[in-house]
CSV table of C-alpha atoms in Angstrom, one decimal:
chain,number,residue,atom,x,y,z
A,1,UNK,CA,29.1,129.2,137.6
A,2,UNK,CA,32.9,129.6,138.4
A,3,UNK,CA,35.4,127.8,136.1
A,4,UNK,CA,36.3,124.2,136.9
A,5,UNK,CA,40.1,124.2,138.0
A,6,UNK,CA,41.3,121.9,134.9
A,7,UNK,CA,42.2,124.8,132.5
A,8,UNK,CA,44.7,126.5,135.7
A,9,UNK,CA,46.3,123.3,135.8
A,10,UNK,CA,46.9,122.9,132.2
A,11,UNK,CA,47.7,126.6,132.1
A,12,UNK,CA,50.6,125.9,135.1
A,13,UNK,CA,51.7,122.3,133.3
A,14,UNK,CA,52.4,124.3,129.9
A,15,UNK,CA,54.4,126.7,131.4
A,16,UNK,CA,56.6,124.2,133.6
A,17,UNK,CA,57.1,121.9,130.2
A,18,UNK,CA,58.5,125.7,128.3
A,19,UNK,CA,60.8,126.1,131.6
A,20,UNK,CA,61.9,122.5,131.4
A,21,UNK,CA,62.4,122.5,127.4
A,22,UNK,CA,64.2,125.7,128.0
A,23,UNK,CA,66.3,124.6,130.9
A,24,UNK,CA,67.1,121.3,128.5
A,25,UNK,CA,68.2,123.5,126.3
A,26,UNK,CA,70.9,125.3,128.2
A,27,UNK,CA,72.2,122.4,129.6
A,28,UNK,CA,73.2,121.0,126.4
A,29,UNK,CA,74.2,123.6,125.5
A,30,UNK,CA,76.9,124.2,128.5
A,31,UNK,CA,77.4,120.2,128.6
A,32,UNK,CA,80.9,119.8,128.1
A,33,UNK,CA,82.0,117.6,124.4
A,34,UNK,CA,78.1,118.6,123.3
A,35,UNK,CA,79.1,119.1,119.7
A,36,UNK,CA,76.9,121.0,117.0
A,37,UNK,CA,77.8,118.8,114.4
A,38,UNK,CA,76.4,121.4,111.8
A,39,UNK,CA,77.7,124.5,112.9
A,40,UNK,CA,81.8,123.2,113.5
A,41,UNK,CA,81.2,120.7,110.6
A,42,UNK,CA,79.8,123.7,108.5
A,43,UNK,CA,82.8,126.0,109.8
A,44,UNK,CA,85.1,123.3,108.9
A,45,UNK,CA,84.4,122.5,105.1
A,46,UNK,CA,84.1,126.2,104.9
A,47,UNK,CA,88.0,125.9,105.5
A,48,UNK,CA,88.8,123.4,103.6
A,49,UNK,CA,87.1,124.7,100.4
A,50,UNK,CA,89.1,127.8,101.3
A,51,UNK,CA,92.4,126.4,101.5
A,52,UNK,CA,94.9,127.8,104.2
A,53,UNK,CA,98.8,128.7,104.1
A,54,UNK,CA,98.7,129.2,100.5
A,55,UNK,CA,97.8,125.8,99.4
A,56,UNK,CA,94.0,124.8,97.4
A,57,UNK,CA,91.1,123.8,99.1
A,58,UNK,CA,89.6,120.9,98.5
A,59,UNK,CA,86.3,120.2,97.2
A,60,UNK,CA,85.0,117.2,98.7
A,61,UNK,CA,84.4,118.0,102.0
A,62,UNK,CA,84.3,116.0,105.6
A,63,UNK,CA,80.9,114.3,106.7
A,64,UNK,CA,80.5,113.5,110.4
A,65,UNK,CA,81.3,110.0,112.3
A,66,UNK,CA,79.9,109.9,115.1
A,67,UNK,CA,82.2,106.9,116.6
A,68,UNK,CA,85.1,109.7,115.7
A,69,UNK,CA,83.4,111.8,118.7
A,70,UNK,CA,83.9,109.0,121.1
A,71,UNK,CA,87.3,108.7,119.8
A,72,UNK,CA,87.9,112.6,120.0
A,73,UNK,CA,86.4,112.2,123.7
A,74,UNK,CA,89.0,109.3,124.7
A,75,UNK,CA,91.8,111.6,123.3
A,76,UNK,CA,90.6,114.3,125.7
A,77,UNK,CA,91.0,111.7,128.8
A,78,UNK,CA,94.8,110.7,127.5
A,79,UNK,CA,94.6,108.3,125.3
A,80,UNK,CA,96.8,108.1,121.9
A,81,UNK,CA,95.1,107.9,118.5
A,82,UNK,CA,95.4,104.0,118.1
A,83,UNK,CA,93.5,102.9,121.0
A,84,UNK,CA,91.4,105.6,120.8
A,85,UNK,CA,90.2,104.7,117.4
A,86,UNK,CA,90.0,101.0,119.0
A,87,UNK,CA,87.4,102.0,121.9
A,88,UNK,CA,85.5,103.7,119.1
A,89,UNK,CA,85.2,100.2,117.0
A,90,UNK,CA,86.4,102.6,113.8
A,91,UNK,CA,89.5,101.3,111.6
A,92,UNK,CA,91.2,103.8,109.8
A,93,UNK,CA,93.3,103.8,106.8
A,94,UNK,CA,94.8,107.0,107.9
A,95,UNK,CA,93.7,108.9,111.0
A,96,UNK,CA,94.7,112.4,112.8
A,97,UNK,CA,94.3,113.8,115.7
A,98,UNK,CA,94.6,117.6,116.3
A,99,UNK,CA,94.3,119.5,120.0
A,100,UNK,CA,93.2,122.7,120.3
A,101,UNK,CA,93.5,124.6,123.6
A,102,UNK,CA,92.3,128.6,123.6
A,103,UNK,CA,89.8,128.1,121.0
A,104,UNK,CA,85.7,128.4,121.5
A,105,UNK,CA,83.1,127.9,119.5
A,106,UNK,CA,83.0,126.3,115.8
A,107,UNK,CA,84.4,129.4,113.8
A,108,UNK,CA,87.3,129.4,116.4
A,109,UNK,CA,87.8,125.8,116.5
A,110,UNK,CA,87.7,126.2,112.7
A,111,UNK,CA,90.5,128.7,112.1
A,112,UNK,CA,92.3,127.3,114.9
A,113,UNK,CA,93.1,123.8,112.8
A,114,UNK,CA,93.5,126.0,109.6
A,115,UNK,CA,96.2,127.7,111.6
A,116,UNK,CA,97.8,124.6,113.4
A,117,UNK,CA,97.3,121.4,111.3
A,118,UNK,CA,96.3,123.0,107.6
A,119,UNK,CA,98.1,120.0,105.7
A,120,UNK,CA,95.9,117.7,108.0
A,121,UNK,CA,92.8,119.8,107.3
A,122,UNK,CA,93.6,119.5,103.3
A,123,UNK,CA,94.5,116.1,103.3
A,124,UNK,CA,92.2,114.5,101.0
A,125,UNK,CA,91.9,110.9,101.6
A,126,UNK,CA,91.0,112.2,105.3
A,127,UNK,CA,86.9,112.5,104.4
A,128,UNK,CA,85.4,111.7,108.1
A,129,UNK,CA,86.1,113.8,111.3
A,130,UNK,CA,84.9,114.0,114.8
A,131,UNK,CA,85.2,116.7,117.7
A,132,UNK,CA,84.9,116.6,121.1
A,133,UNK,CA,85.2,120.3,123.0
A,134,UNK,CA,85.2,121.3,126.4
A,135,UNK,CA,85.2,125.0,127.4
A,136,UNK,CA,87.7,126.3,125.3
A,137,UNK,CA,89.4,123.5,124.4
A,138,UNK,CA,89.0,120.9,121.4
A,139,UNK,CA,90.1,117.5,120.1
A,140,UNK,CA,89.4,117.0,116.8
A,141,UNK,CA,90.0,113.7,114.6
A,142,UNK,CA,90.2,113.4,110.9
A,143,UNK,CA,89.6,110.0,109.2
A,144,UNK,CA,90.1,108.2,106.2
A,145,UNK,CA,87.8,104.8,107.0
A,146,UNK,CA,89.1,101.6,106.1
A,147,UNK,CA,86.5,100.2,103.3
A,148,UNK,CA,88.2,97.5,101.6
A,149,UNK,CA,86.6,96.6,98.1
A,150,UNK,CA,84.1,93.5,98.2
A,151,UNK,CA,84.9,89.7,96.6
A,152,UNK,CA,82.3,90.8,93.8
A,153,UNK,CA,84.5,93.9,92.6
A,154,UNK,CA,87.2,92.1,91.9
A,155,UNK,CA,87.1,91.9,88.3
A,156,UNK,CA,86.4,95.9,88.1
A,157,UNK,CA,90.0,96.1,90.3
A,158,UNK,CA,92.0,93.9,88.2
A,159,UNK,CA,91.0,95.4,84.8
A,160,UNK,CA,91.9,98.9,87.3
A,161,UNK,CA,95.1,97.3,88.4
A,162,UNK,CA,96.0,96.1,85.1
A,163,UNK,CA,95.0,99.7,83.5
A,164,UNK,CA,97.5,102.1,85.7
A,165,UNK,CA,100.1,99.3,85.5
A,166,UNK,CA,100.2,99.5,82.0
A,167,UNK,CA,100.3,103.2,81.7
A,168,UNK,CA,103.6,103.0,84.5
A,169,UNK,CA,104.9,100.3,81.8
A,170,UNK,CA,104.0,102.9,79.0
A,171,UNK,CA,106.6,105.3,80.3
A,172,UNK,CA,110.5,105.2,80.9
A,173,UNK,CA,111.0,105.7,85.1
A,174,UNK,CA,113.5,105.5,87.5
A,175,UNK,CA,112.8,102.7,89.9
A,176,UNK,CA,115.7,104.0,93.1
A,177,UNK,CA,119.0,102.9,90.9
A,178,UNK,CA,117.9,101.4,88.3
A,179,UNK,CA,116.7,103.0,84.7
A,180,UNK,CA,113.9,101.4,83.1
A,181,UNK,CA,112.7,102.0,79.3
A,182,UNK,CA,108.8,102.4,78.3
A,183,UNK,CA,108.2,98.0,77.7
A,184,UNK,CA,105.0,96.8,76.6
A,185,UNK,CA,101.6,96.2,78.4
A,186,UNK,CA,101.0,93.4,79.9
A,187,UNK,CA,97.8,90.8,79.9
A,188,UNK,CA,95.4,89.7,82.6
A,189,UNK,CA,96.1,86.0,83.0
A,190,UNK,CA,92.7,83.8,84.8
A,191,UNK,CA,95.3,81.5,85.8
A,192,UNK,CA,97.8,83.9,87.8
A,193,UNK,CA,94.9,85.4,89.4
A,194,UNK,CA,93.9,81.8,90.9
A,195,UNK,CA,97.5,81.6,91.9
A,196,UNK,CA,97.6,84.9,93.6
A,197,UNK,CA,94.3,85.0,95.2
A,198,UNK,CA,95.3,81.4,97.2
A,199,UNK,CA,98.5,83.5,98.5
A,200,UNK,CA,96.5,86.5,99.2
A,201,UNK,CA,93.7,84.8,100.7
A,202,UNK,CA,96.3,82.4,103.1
A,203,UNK,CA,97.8,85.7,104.2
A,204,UNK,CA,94.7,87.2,105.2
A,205,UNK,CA,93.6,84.0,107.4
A,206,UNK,CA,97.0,83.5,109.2
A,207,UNK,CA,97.6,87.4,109.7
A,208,UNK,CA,101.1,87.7,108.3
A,209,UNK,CA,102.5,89.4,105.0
A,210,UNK,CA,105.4,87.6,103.0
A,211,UNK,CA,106.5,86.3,99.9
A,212,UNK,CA,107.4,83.0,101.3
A,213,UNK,CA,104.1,81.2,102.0
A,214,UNK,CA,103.6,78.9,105.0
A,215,UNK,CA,105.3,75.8,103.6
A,216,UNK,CA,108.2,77.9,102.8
A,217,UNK,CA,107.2,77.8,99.0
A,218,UNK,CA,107.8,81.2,96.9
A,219,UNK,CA,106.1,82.7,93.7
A,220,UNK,CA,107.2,80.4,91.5
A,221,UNK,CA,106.8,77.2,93.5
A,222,UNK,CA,103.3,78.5,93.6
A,223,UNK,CA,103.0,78.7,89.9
A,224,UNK,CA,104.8,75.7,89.3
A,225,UNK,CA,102.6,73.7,91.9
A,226,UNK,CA,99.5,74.8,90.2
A,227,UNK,CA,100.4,74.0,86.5
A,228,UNK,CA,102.0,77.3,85.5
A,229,UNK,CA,104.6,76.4,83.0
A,230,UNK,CA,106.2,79.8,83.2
A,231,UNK,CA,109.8,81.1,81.8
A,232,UNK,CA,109.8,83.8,84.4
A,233,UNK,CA,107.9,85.2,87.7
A,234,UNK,CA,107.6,87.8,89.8
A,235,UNK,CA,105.7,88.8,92.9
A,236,UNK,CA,104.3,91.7,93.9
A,237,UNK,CA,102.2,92.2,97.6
A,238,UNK,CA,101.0,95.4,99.4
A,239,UNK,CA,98.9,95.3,102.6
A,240,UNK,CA,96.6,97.5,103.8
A,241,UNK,CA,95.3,99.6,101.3
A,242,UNK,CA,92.1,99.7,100.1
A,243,UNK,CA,92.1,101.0,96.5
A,244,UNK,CA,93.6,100.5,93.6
A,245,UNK,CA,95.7,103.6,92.9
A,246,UNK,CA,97.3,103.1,96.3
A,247,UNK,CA,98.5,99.4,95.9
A,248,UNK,CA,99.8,100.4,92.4
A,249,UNK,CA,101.6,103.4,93.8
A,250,UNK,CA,103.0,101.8,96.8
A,251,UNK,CA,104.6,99.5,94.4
A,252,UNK,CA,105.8,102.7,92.0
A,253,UNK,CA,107.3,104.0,94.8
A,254,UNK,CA,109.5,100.9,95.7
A,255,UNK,CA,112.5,100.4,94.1
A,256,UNK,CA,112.1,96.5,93.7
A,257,UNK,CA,108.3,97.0,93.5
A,258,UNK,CA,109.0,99.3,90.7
A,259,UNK,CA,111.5,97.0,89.0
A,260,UNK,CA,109.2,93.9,89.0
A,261,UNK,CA,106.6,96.1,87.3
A,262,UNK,CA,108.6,97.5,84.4
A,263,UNK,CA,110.3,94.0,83.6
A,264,UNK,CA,110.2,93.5,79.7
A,265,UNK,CA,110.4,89.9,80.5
A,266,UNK,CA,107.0,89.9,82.0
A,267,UNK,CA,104.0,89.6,79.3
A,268,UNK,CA,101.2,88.5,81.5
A,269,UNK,CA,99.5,89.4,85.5
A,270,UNK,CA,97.3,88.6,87.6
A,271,UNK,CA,96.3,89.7,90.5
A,272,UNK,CA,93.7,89.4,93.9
A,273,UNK,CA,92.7,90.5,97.2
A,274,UNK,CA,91.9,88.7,100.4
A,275,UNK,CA,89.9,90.5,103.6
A,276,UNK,CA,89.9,89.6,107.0
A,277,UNK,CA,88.5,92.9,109.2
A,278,UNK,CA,90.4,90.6,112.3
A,279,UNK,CA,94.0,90.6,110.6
A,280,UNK,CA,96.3,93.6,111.4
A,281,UNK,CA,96.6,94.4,108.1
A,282,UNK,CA,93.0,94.3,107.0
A,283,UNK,CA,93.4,93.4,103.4
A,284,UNK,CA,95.9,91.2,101.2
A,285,UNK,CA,97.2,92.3,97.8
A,286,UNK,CA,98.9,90.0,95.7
A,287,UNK,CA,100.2,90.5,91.8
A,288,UNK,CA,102.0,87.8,89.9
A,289,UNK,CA,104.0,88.5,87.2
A,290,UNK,CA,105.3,86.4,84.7
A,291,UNK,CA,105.8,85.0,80.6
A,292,UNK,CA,104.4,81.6,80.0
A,293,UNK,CA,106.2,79.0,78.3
């Protein structure tokens, strides 16, 4: 009894599913910005543990965003980093974009930012990355993600805060003209945090970044308004930054900053932090300084 045609026809299906899989394959693989995230990801960190120019590699290495693909991608049609990164709904701390033309494949596109944008490629606060390639050409961007500290941290990032401010107070620095002496630490003070997190938090709802609040009132008006009896204040702010170190260092680095921070007059601080992801800024730092009455 001949065979029954059912086997032929699963016989013939098999083989058009292999030449379908197979013709799948090769057309992601030609499919222009078709990224394998593993290989130039793998190439990449290989780089960067390396170090290039000279300079040490770094041993945490990038981890993929996808959303940094679509903003790689809206690079490759014209479009600057900013609005790039804006299309992509991803909002950076620090962000980079590097454009390769005459490299192929992820060992090439590898060496090819070693060669053009190694301080970029080093850069550690820049832990996310994205790639988009087409034929020989590549757009790469590297990230550092804005990821402000939650409301319930902030105890952990004033004791922070008040730590690395009292080891700048511990040692004598120049802050721009001005010579300062090592001066004593200083306390965290309940009652200056309230005070600061009201300024920090009215900043972050109204979108703008000042010393003088909305009813024109300043640092010590604050303080004064909410029971303070003080015998000097000082202000500190910083928008933007997400961590600790980086708020304290902003202020090292400015001259008045700086100055407020190594007063000998001030014995007490407090500090807090306000988010709004729709304000430019992102987040609201504000440190008052001051000795009580």
């Amino acid at each position: 009894m001949p065979e029954p045609h059912p086997p032929r026809a699963w016989a013939r299906t098999s083989l058009l599913v292999a030449l379908l899989l197979s013709l799948a394959s090769w057309a992601g693989a030609q499919t222009p910005g078709s990224n394998r995230q593993a290989s130039w990801l793998e190439a990449l960190n290989a780089l960067r543990a390396q170090g290039c120019e000279g300079r040490p590699g770094q041993h945490t290495g990038l981890a993929a965003e996808p959303s940094l693909n679509v903003a790689a991608e809206k690079i490759s049609q014209g479009q600057a980093l900013s609005p790039a990164l804006a299309e992509a709904n991803f909002r950076s701390v620090k962000a980079h974009a590097v454009t390769l033309r005459g490299y192929s494949g992820a060992a090439a596109i590898a060496k090819g930012v070693a060669t053009t944008a190694c301080a970029t490629l080093l850069a550690p606060e820049l832990s996310q990355a994205g790639l988009y390639s087409q034929g020989n050409k590549a757009w790469l961007v590297l990230a550092q993600a804005f990821s402000p500290p939650a409301p319930a941290d902030e105890p952990a990032v004033q004791a922070q805060v008040l730590a690395l401010v009292n080891q700048a107070r511990g040692q004598a620095r120049q802050c721009g003209p001005r010579a300062f002496a090592a001066v004593g630490p200083l306390r965290l003070s309940a009652q200056l945090s309230t005070i600061a997190a009201g300024h920090a938090e009215d900043m972050a709802r109204h979108s703008y970044f000042s010393h003088t609040g909305r009813d024109g009132n300043q640092a010590a008006d604050r303080a004064t308004r909410a029971g303070y009896a003080w015998r000097s204040v000082g202000e500190n702010l910083a928008a933007g930054q997400t961590r600790a170190e980086e708020a304290v260092q902003g202020w090292l680095k400015s001259p008045g900053h700086c100055a407020n921070l190594m007063q000998s007059d001030f014995t007490e601080m407090g500090l807090a932090y306000a988010v709004n992801l729709q304000a430019p800024a992102g987040i609201y730092w504000a440190q008052l300084l001051a000795r009580p009455r």
